[in-house]
PDB file of C-alpha atoms in Angstrom:
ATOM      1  CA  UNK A1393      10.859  61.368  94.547  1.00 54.00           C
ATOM      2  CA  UNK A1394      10.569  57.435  95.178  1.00 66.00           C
ATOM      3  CA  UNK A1395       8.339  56.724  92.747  1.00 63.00           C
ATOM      4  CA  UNK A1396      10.430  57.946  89.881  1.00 68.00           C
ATOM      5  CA  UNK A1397      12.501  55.653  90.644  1.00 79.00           C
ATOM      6  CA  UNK A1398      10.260  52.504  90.189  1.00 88.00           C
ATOM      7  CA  UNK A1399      11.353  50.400  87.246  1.00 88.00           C
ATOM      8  CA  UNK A1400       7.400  49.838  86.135  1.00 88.00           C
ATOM      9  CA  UNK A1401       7.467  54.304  86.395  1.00 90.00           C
ATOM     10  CA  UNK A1402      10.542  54.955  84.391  1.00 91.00           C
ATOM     11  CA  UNK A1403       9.125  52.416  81.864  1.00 91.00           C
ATOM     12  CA  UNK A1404       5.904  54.351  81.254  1.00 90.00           C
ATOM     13  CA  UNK A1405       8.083  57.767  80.860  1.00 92.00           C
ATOM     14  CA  UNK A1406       9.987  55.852  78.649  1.00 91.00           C
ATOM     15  CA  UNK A1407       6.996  55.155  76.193  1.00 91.00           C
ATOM     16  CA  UNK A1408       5.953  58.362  76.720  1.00 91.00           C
ATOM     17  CA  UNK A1409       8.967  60.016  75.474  1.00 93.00           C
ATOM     18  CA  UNK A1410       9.124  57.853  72.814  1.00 90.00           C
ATOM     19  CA  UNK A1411       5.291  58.987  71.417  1.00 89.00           C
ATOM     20  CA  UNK A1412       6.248  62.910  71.551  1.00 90.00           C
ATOM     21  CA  UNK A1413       9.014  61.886  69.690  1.00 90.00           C
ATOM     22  CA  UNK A1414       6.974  60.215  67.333  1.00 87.00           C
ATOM     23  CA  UNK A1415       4.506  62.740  66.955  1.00 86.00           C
ATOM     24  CA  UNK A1416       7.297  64.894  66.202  1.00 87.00           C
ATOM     25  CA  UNK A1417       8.684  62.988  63.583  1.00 86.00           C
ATOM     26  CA  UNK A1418       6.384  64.395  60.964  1.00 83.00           C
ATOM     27  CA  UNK A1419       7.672  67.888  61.654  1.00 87.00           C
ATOM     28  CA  UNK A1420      11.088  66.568  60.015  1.00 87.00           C
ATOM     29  CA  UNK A1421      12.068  67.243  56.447  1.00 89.00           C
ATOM     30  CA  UNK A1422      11.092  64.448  54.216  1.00 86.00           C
ATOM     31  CA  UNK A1423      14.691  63.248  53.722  1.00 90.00           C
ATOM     32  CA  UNK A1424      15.507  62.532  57.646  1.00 91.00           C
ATOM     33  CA  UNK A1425      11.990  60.950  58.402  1.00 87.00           C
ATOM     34  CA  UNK A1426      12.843  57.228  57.255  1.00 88.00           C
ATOM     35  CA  UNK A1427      16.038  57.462  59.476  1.00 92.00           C
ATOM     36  CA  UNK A1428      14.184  58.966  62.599  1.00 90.00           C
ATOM     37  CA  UNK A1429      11.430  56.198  61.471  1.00 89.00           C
ATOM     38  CA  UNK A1430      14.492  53.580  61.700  1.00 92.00           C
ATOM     39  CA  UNK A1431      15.577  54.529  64.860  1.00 93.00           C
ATOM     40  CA  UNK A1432      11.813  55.019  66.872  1.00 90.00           C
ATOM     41  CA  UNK A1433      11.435  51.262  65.685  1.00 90.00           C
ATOM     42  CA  UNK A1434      15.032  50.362  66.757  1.00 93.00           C
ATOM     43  CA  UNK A1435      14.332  52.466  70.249  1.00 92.00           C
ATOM     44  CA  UNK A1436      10.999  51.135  70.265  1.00 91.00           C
ATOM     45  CA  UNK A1437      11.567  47.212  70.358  1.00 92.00           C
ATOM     46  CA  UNK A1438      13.432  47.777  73.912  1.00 93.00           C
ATOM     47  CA  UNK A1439      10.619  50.241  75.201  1.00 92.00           C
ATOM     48  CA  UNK A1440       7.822  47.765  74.441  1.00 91.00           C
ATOM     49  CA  UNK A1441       9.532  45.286  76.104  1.00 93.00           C
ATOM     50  CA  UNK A1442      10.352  46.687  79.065  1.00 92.00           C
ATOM     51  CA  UNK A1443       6.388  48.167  79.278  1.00 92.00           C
ATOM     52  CA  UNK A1444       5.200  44.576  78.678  1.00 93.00           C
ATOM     53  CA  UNK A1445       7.474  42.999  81.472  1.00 93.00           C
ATOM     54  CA  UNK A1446       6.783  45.773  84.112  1.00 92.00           C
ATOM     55  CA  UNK A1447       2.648  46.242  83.431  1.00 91.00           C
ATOM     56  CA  UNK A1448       1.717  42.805  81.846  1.00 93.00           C
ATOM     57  CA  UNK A1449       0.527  42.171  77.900  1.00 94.00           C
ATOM     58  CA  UNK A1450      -2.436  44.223  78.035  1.00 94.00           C
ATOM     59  CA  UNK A1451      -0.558  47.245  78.347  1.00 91.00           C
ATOM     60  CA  UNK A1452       2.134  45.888  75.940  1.00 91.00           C
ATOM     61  CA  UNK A1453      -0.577  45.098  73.157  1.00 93.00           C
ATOM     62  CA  UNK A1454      -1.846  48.570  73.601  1.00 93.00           C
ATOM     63  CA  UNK A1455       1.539  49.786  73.564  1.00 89.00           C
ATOM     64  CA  UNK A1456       2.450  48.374  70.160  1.00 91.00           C
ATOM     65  CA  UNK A1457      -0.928  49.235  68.797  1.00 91.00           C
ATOM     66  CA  UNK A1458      -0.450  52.716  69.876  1.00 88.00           C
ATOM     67  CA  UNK A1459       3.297  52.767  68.395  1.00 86.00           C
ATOM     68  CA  UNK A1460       2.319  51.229  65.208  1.00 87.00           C
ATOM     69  CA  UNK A1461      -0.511  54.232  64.820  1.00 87.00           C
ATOM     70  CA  UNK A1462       1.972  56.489  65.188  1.00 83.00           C
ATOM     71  CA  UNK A1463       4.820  55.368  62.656  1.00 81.00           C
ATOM     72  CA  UNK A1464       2.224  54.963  59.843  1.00 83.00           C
ATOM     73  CA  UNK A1465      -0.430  56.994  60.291  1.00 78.00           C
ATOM     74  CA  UNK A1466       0.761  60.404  58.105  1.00 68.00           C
ATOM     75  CA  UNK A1467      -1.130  63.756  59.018  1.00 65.00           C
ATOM     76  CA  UNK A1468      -3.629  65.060  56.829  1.00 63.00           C
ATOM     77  CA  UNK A1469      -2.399  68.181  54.591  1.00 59.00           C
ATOM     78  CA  UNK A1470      -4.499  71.029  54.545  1.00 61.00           C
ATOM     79  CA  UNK A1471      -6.621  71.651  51.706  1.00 64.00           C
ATOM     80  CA  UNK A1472      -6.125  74.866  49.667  1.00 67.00           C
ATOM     81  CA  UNK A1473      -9.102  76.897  49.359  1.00 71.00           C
ATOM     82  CA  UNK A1474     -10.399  77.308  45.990  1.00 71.00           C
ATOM     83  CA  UNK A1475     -10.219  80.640  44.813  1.00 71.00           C
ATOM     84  CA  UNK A1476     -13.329  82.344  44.567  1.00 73.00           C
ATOM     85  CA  UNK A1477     -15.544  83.103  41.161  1.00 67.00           C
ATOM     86  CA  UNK A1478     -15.610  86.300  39.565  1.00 64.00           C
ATOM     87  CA  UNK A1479     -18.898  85.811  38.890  1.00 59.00           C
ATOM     88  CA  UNK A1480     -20.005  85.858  41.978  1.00 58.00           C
ATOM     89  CA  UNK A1481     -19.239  89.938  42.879  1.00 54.00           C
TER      90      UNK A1481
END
């Protein structure tokens, strides 16, 4: 129960609530996406910070990369099948 409550701990939870919530983001309809975009950066600024100061700018560098994947890398739509020839009965 101790080590939740270690600063460098409760910063990693932190980052790691914010990427499910980022993940989830596409899941949104399309209209409420650039606010929830908006307000993972605006959430995100303090997170990164806090990562960086608690495990050092190696971890903080990855962090951002990692963040930055996630706000603009879109997921792929599936492709529709193509329907399937006549001819071919």
């Amino acid at each position: 129960m101790r080590a939740a409550a270690d600063p460098a701990i409760q910063s990693l939870l932190l980052v790691g609530l914010w990427l499910a919530l980022a993940c989830a983001m596409p899941r949104l309809p399309r209209r409420w996406q650039v606010g929830a975009a908006w307000l993972l950066v605006l959430a995100g600024v303090p997170a990164l910070g806090w990562l960086t100061l608690n495990w050092g700018p190696g971890l903080g560098v990855a962090g951002f990369g990692l963040g930055l994947l996630m706000l603009l890398a879109r997921p792929t739509a599936r492709r529709a099948r193509p329907p399937e020839s006549q001819a071919q009965r």
